[in-house]
Structures are given as structure tokens and as C-alpha cells.
mmCIF file of C-alpha atoms in Angstrom:
data_model
loop_
_atom_site.group_PDB
_atom_site.id
_atom_site.type_symbol
_atom_site.label_atom_id
_atom_site.label_comp_id
_atom_site.label_asym_id
_atom_site.label_seq_id
_atom_site.Cartn_x
_atom_site.Cartn_y
_atom_site.Cartn_z
ATOM 1 C CA MET A 1 -2.158 46.886 -6.290
ATOM 2 C CA VAL A 2 -5.220 49.075 -5.659
ATOM 3 C CA ARG A 3 -7.753 46.646 -7.098
ATOM 4 C CA PRO A 4 -6.516 43.580 -5.131
ATOM 5 C CA LEU A 5 -6.474 45.692 -1.962
ATOM 6 C CA LEU A 6 -10.049 46.866 -2.540
ATOM 7 C CA LEU A 7 -11.127 43.290 -3.245
ATOM 8 C CA CYS A 8 -9.551 42.089 0.022
ATOM 9 C CA CYS A 9 -11.308 44.866 1.949
ATOM 10 C CA LEU A 10 -14.635 43.962 0.347
ATOM 11 C CA LEU A 11 -14.206 40.293 1.207
ATOM 12 C CA LEU A 12 -13.329 41.237 4.791
ATOM 13 C CA VAL A 13 -16.469 43.384 5.120
ATOM 14 C CA LEU A 14 -18.650 40.604 3.694
ATOM 15 C CA SER A 15 -17.082 38.111 6.084
ATOM 16 C CA VAL A 16 -17.826 40.324 9.103
ATOM 17 C CA ARG A 17 -21.414 40.817 7.958
ATOM 18 C CA ALA A 18 -21.874 37.094 7.456
ATOM 19 C CA ASP A 19 -20.644 36.440 11.008
ATOM 20 C CA THR A 20 -23.139 38.847 12.598
ATOM 21 C CA ILE A 21 -26.123 37.157 14.281
ATOM 22 C CA HIS A 22 -29.235 39.315 14.414
ATOM 23 C CA VAL A 23 -31.033 38.353 17.636
ATOM 24 C CA TYR A 24 -34.562 39.589 18.314
ATOM 25 C CA CYS A 25 -36.178 39.763 21.731
ATOM 26 C CA ASP A 26 -38.552 41.872 23.760
ATOM 27 C CA ASP A 27 -37.333 44.318 26.404
ATOM 28 C CA TRP A 28 -37.718 41.906 29.357
ATOM 29 C CA PRO A 29 -36.129 42.818 32.718
ATOM 30 C CA GLY A 30 -33.218 40.529 33.511
ATOM 31 C CA PHE A 31 -33.332 38.791 30.134
ATOM 32 C CA CYS A 32 -32.904 41.257 27.287
ATOM 33 C CA HIS A 33 -31.737 44.829 27.907
ATOM 34 C CA ARG A 34 -31.026 47.732 25.601
ATOM 35 C CA ASP A 35 -27.445 47.823 26.860
ATOM 36 C CA GLY A 36 -26.901 44.346 25.396
ATOM 37 C CA LYS A 37 -27.036 42.512 28.718
ATOM 38 C CA GLY A 38 -29.464 39.994 30.190
ATOM 39 C CA VAL A 39 -29.766 36.211 30.436
ATOM 40 C CA TYR A 40 -30.829 35.656 26.819
ATOM 41 C CA LEU A 41 -28.104 37.798 25.278
ATOM 42 C CA ASP A 42 -25.429 36.492 27.657
ATOM 43 C CA ILE A 43 -26.288 32.900 26.680
ATOM 44 C CA VAL A 44 -26.227 33.724 22.963
ATOM 45 C CA ARG A 45 -22.825 35.390 23.296
ATOM 46 C CA ALA A 46 -21.428 32.497 25.346
ATOM 47 C CA ILE A 47 -22.478 29.978 22.679
ATOM 48 C CA TYR A 48 -21.726 31.829 19.458
ATOM 49 C CA GLU A 49 -18.917 34.311 20.071
ATOM 50 C CA PRO A 50 -16.336 31.496 20.515
ATOM 51 C CA GLN A 51 -17.442 30.329 17.042
ATOM 52 C CA GLY A 52 -16.442 33.693 15.561
ATOM 53 C CA HIS A 53 -19.863 35.335 15.493
ATOM 54 C CA VAL A 54 -20.760 38.890 16.501
ATOM 55 C CA ILE A 55 -24.093 39.337 18.304
ATOM 56 C CA GLN A 56 -26.356 42.176 17.205
ATOM 57 C CA PRO A 57 -29.421 42.432 19.484
ATOM 58 C CA HIS A 58 -32.692 44.000 18.339
ATOM 59 C CA LEU A 59 -35.192 44.832 21.083
ATOM 60 C CA VAL A 60 -38.690 44.882 19.625
ATOM 61 C CA PRO A 61 -42.169 43.822 20.816
ATOM 62 C CA TYR A 62 -42.492 40.051 21.153
ATOM 63 C CA LYS A 63 -44.909 39.482 18.262
ATOM 64 C CA ARG A 64 -42.730 41.538 15.955
ATOM 65 C CA ALA A 65 -39.676 39.499 16.938
ATOM 66 C CA LEU A 66 -41.489 36.301 15.966
ATOM 67 C CA ALA A 67 -42.675 37.802 12.687
ATOM 68 C CA VAL A 68 -39.224 39.062 11.669
ATOM 69 C CA VAL A 69 -37.564 35.676 12.207
ATOM 70 C CA SER A 70 -40.413 33.624 10.709
ATOM 71 C CA GLN A 71 -40.211 35.827 7.599
ATOM 72 C CA LYS A 72 -36.413 35.318 7.465
ATOM 73 C CA GLY A 73 -35.640 38.955 8.231
ATOM 74 C CA GLY A 74 -33.578 38.029 11.300
ATOM 75 C CA ASP A 75 -31.542 35.027 12.429
ATOM 76 C CA MET A 76 -33.089 34.122 15.785
ATOM 77 C CA ALA A 77 -35.589 35.223 18.436
ATOM 78 C CA MET A 78 -35.595 34.416 22.130
ATOM 79 C CA GLY A 79 -38.117 33.294 24.730
ATOM 80 C CA VAL A 80 -40.575 31.496 22.427
ATOM 81 C CA TYR A 81 -42.983 28.760 23.454
ATOM 82 C CA ARG A 82 -42.558 25.314 21.909
ATOM 83 C CA GLY A 83 -44.275 25.124 18.513
ATOM 84 C CA GLU A 84 -45.548 28.703 18.640
ATOM 85 C CA VAL A 85 -44.032 29.663 15.267
ATOM 86 C CA LYS A 86 -44.482 27.462 12.227
ATOM 87 C CA GLY A 87 -41.647 27.170 9.734
ATOM 88 C CA ALA A 88 -38.899 28.087 12.206
ATOM 89 C CA HIS A 89 -36.428 25.743 13.926
ATOM 90 C CA GLN A 90 -36.308 25.107 17.683
ATOM 91 C CA PRO A 91 -33.700 23.129 19.655
ATOM 92 C CA ASP A 92 -34.121 20.586 22.468
ATOM 93 C CA TYR A 93 -32.606 22.781 25.173
ATOM 94 C CA PRO A 94 -34.601 25.812 26.330
ATOM 95 C CA ASP A 95 -33.188 29.305 26.597
ATOM 96 C CA SER A 96 -35.065 29.756 29.890
ATOM 97 C CA ALA A 97 -38.584 29.281 31.240
ATOM 98 C CA ASP A 98 -41.524 31.363 32.324
ATOM 99 C CA TYR A 99 -41.683 31.327 36.121
ATOM 100 C CA VAL A 100 -45.472 31.392 36.104
ATOM 101 C CA SER A 101 -47.017 32.764 39.267
ATOM 102 C CA VAL A 102 -50.504 33.821 40.265
ATOM 103 C CA VAL A 103 -51.301 37.169 41.874
ATOM 104 C CA MET A 104 -54.537 37.564 43.829
ATOM 105 C CA GLN A 105 -56.067 39.486 46.682
ATOM 106 C CA ASP A 106 -55.013 38.192 50.100
ATOM 107 C CA ARG A 107 -58.574 37.106 50.853
ATOM 108 C CA TRP A 108 -58.440 34.476 48.082
ATOM 109 C CA LEU A 109 -55.186 32.912 49.284
ATOM 110 C CA GLN A 110 -56.865 30.679 51.864
ATOM 111 C CA HIS A 111 -59.033 29.153 49.096
ATOM 112 C CA TRP A 112 -56.142 28.589 46.681
ATOM 113 C CA ASN A 113 -55.847 24.973 45.533
ATOM 114 C CA GLY A 114 -53.372 25.119 42.670
ATOM 115 C CA GLU A 115 -54.338 25.151 39.004
ATOM 116 C CA HIS A 116 -57.788 23.770 39.792
ATOM 117 C CA SER A 117 -58.662 27.107 41.421
ATOM 118 C CA LEU A 118 -58.309 28.826 38.039
ATOM 119 C CA LYS A 119 -61.124 26.812 36.496
ATOM 120 C CA GLU A 120 -63.911 29.018 35.105
ATOM 121 C CA GLN A 121 -62.408 32.043 36.856
ATOM 122 C CA GLU A 122 -61.710 35.437 35.295
ATOM 123 C CA VAL A 123 -57.951 35.534 34.759
ATOM 124 C CA LEU A 124 -55.654 38.253 33.446
ATOM 125 C CA TRP A 125 -52.271 38.107 31.761
ATOM 126 C CA LEU A 126 -50.148 40.425 29.651
ATOM 127 C CA ARG A 127 -50.990 40.729 25.974
ATOM 128 C CA GLY A 128 -49.079 38.278 23.783
ATOM 129 C CA TRP A 129 -48.585 35.572 26.423
ATOM 130 C CA ALA A 130 -50.274 32.242 25.810
ATOM 131 C CA PHE A 131 -50.783 30.579 29.190
ATOM 132 C CA ASP A 132 -54.035 28.991 27.998
ATOM 133 C CA LYS A 133 -52.000 26.629 25.802
ATOM 134 C CA PHE A 134 -50.080 25.205 28.754
ATOM 135 C CA ILE A 135 -52.447 25.283 31.719
ATOM 136 C CA PRO A 136 -54.986 22.449 31.329
ATOM 137 C CA VAL A 137 -58.028 24.123 32.873
ATOM 138 C CA THR A 138 -60.690 26.256 31.219
ATOM 139 C CA MET A 139 -60.362 29.909 32.211
ATOM 140 C CA ARG A 140 -62.210 33.062 31.240
ATOM 141 C CA TRP A 141 -59.031 34.892 30.367
ATOM 142 C CA TYR A 142 -58.382 38.457 29.252
ATOM 143 C CA GLU A 143 -55.246 40.112 27.917
ATOM 144 C CA ILE A 144 -54.049 43.318 29.562
ATOM 145 C CA ASP A 145 -51.577 45.914 28.315
ATOM 146 C CA SER A 146 -49.491 46.489 31.439
ATOM 147 C CA HIS A 147 -48.524 44.939 34.753
ATOM 148 C CA GLU A 148 -49.647 48.045 36.615
ATOM 149 C CA MET A 149 -53.101 47.941 35.035
ATOM 150 C CA ALA A 150 -53.498 44.286 36.017
ATOM 151 C CA LEU A 151 -52.700 45.075 39.655
ATOM 152 C CA GLN A 152 -55.229 47.916 39.683
ATOM 153 C CA LEU A 153 -57.966 45.635 38.340
ATOM 154 C CA LEU A 154 -57.185 43.014 41.004
ATOM 155 C CA LEU A 155 -57.329 45.611 43.757
ATOM 156 C CA LYS A 156 -60.717 46.803 42.495
ATOM 157 C CA GLY A 157 -62.006 43.219 42.548
ATOM 158 C CA ARG A 158 -62.758 43.233 38.829
ATOM 159 C CA TYR A 159 -60.802 40.000 38.291
ATOM 160 C CA ARG A 160 -59.822 37.145 40.590
ATOM 161 C CA TYR A 161 -56.360 36.159 39.323
ATOM 162 C CA TYR A 162 -53.441 37.566 37.356
ATOM 163 C CA LEU A 163 -50.925 35.181 35.763
ATOM 164 C CA THR A 164 -47.440 36.574 35.237
ATOM 165 C CA ASP A 165 -43.752 35.752 35.328
ATOM 166 C CA GLY A 166 -42.706 35.872 38.973
ATOM 167 C CA ALA A 167 -39.084 36.584 38.043
ATOM 168 C CA LEU A 168 -40.028 39.661 36.026
ATOM 169 C CA TYR A 169 -42.533 40.935 38.587
ATOM 170 C CA PRO A 170 -41.549 39.560 42.020
ATOM 171 C CA LYS A 171 -43.801 39.585 45.060
ATOM 172 C CA ASP A 172 -41.773 42.236 46.890
ATOM 173 C CA GLY A 173 -43.015 44.758 44.321
ATOM 174 C CA LEU A 174 -46.692 44.100 45.027
ATOM 175 C CA PRO A 175 -49.078 46.238 47.078
ATOM 176 C CA PRO A 176 -49.596 44.758 50.570
ATOM 177 C CA GLU A 177 -53.192 43.759 49.757
ATOM 178 C CA LEU A 178 -52.015 41.288 47.107
ATOM 179 C CA ALA A 179 -50.377 37.862 47.384
ATOM 180 C CA GLN A 180 -48.373 35.849 44.863
ATOM 181 C CA VAL A 181 -47.890 32.057 44.605
ATOM 182 C CA PHE A 182 -45.802 29.919 42.261
ATOM 183 C CA LEU A 183 -47.776 27.927 39.665
ATOM 184 C CA ARG A 184 -45.428 26.139 37.228
ATOM 185 C CA TRP A 185 -42.457 26.374 34.863
ATOM 186 C CA ILE A 186 -43.155 26.758 31.135
ATOM 187 C CA PRO A 187 -39.924 26.298 29.145
ATOM 188 C CA THR A 188 -39.168 28.759 26.356
ATOM 189 C CA TYR A 189 -36.832 28.267 23.413
ATOM 190 C CA PRO A 190 -35.068 30.270 20.744
ATOM 191 C CA ILE A 191 -36.362 30.061 17.205
ATOM 192 C CA PHE A 192 -34.057 30.097 14.193
ATOM 193 C CA ALA A 193 -34.935 31.311 10.722
ATOM 194 C CA ASP A 194 -35.466 28.682 8.047
ATOM 195 C CA THR A 195 -32.336 29.725 6.172
ATOM 196 C CA GLU A 196 -28.944 28.095 5.725
ATOM 197 C CA LYS A 197 -27.504 30.366 8.405
ATOM 198 C CA GLY A 198 -30.443 29.738 10.733
ATOM 199 C CA ARG A 199 -30.027 25.980 10.374
ATOM 200 C CA GLN A 200 -26.307 26.265 11.142
ATOM 201 C CA LEU A 201 -27.013 28.301 14.274
ATOM 202 C CA HIS A 202 -29.698 25.824 15.282
ATOM 203 C CA GLY A 203 -27.176 23.008 15.029
ATOM 204 C CA LEU A 204 -24.788 24.784 17.402
ATOM 205 C CA TRP A 205 -27.345 25.558 20.118
ATOM 206 C CA ASP A 206 -27.806 22.224 21.904
ATOM 207 C CA PRO A 207 -24.087 21.293 22.059
ATOM 208 C CA GLY A 208 -23.352 24.829 23.210
ATOM 209 C CA MET A 209 -25.993 24.717 25.933
ATOM 210 C CA ARG A 210 -24.728 21.362 27.206
ATOM 211 C CA THR A 211 -21.252 22.877 27.515
ATOM 212 C CA LEU A 212 -22.553 25.958 29.350
ATOM 213 C CA ILE A 213 -24.501 23.783 31.773
ATOM 214 C CA ARG A 214 -21.665 21.298 32.440
ATOM 215 C CA GLU A 215 -19.104 24.044 33.022
ATOM 216 C CA GLY A 216 -21.384 26.036 35.345
ATOM 217 C CA THR A 217 -21.570 28.969 32.934
ATOM 218 C CA LEU A 218 -25.376 28.897 32.777
ATOM 219 C CA ALA A 219 -25.621 29.162 36.561
ATOM 220 C CA ARG A 220 -23.090 31.998 36.524
ATOM 221 C CA ILE A 221 -25.123 33.911 33.925
ATOM 222 C CA TYR A 222 -28.220 33.702 36.110
ATOM 223 C CA ARG A 223 -26.231 34.819 39.147
ATOM 224 C CA GLU A 224 -24.807 37.825 37.316
ATOM 225 C CA ASN A 225 -28.318 38.838 36.294
ATOM 226 C CA ARG A 226 -29.629 38.346 39.863
ATOM 227 C CA LEU A 227 -32.059 35.610 38.845
ATOM 228 C CA TYR A 228 -30.270 32.533 40.198
ATOM 229 C CA ASP A 229 -32.431 32.123 43.307
ATOM 230 C CA ASP A 230 -35.640 32.363 41.284
ATOM 231 C CA TYR A 231 -34.401 29.878 38.677
ATOM 232 C CA LEU A 232 -32.512 27.428 40.882
ATOM 233 C CA ASP A 233 -35.003 24.601 40.265
ATOM 234 C CA PHE A 234 -34.990 25.229 36.515
ATOM 235 C CA ILE A 235 -31.181 25.247 36.372
ATOM 236 C CA SER A 236 -31.076 22.028 38.417
ATOM 237 C CA GLU A 237 -33.439 20.394 35.900
ATOM 238 C CA GLN A 238 -31.123 21.330 33.030
ATOM 239 C CA GLU A 239 -28.082 20.021 34.895
ATOM 240 C CA ALA A 240 -29.865 16.719 35.505
ATOM 241 C CA LYS A 241 -30.802 16.509 31.820
ATOM 242 C CA VAL A 242 -27.165 16.911 30.764
ATOM 243 C CA ARG A 243 -26.068 14.201 33.186
ATOM 244 C CA ARG A 244 -28.632 11.796 31.703
ATOM 245 C CA GLU A 245 -27.433 12.362 28.146
ATOM 246 C CA ALA A 246 -24.453 10.608 26.598
ATOM 247 C CA PRO A 247 -21.280 12.719 26.291
ATOM 248 C CA SER A 248 -20.977 11.531 22.689
ATOM 249 C CA GLN A 249 -23.819 13.886 21.701
ATOM 250 C CA ASP A 250 -21.367 16.777 21.745
#
């Protein structure tokens, strides 16, 4: 009786391990928190926990998250630009989007004319972001290590513009000498490891997202994370996309 019991326990442990999804993301306010909360992790749980999976988040720097999943050391990573990682799988539905905004001194606001104003200007953004791939104007851009450092350089007049995510760093947290304007949405997506498990998880993402959107769960997740007002237009775009698609896809 002892050996069959030990075998059953071993099989149970292996089953639990197999059902654990290792999710990698950076420590982004509102999206991925060390307490296991945030938009990204809430979405992953809503899609995969009903399928019997357990979510194990790993908060690491963005580039490391991409490397771990691309090298098949983890199952999925969140908040990745389309086509940024070769050899990994990405779905049709995004996990969110960068709410790209531009911060500048007040004196430049009257001359602001959208993306065209960035042309040939000295522009800052946080290290690891890749706005140059999605904004079709030539900029003299520089990567910076922190949001606070970028604001200091703007205030000193060293640079004209700072591109950032307006949801992560809203305008009400800026010094009074600085202004912030919305620029564009850049959708981001999860990536899945090129493994059998990664491909299975990839196959569940789009049907799961359509269900979350149709049932209002996606909107609720943004509300609970206090990001609904910032992402209302993005959520509306996803709702319209689901309405356009045939129900038979699920």
C-alpha cells in the first residue's frame, strides 16, 4: 500500500507543477505588482485559472523577462511590443497598450503640433522602451534610467520632450512648470514560450480575452486597478473589435 500511495502523491505533485504558469513582467504601477495584483496579472488569472492553472508571477526587469521567455525558461511575459521577440508566440488580442504621452516645459505647449513637433528634436524616454519603432518621425532620442531624472533634465532645458506612459506617470504628479499631452496608443501583447505548454497557453489567450471583453470583465479589471478612465478609449476599441468578429471564433 505504501508504494501506490507514494506514486499517487508524486503524480499529484507533478500535476500541480505542470498546471503552474510562470508569468514574467516588470514592476509597473497598476499593471504588475509584487503582491500579485495589477491589470496584467488579473487578466492572466481571469483567463487561465478557470482552466485549472495556478499563476506564479515573477517581477523582473523588462529585458530579463523577454530573455527568460525567449530562452524557454518561463511560460509567458507581459507588455511586449508586436514582433519585439523572435521565436516567441503572440496572440491577436493585446494585453494592454502604452498610453504614450509627451511631457514638456509649459513654454513649448503653444508650439505643439502633434508627432510632427518631435521631428529632429532631442527626446527622452525610459531605458528599454522602443518608441522609435512606432512613431514615424526621426528623433534624436536618448534613453534615461528614471522618470525623476527625465523631469529634472526637462526642467533644466537640456531636452525638449520626454515620452512616457501617461497612465504610469500621470500629469497630476508633474511639477507645475511642466505640461503633458496625449500622443497615441501603442498596443502591447503577451509573449509565449516556443514550447508545447507555451503554444497551448497561446491558443487559450484570444478566446479568453474575447470572453473577458464581452462579459465586461476587462473593464472591471481596469476599474479595480484605477485605470479605467485613462484606458476608456482603448477598452472601447477592444469591445468594438469583439463585436466585429464572428461568435464562432470562440
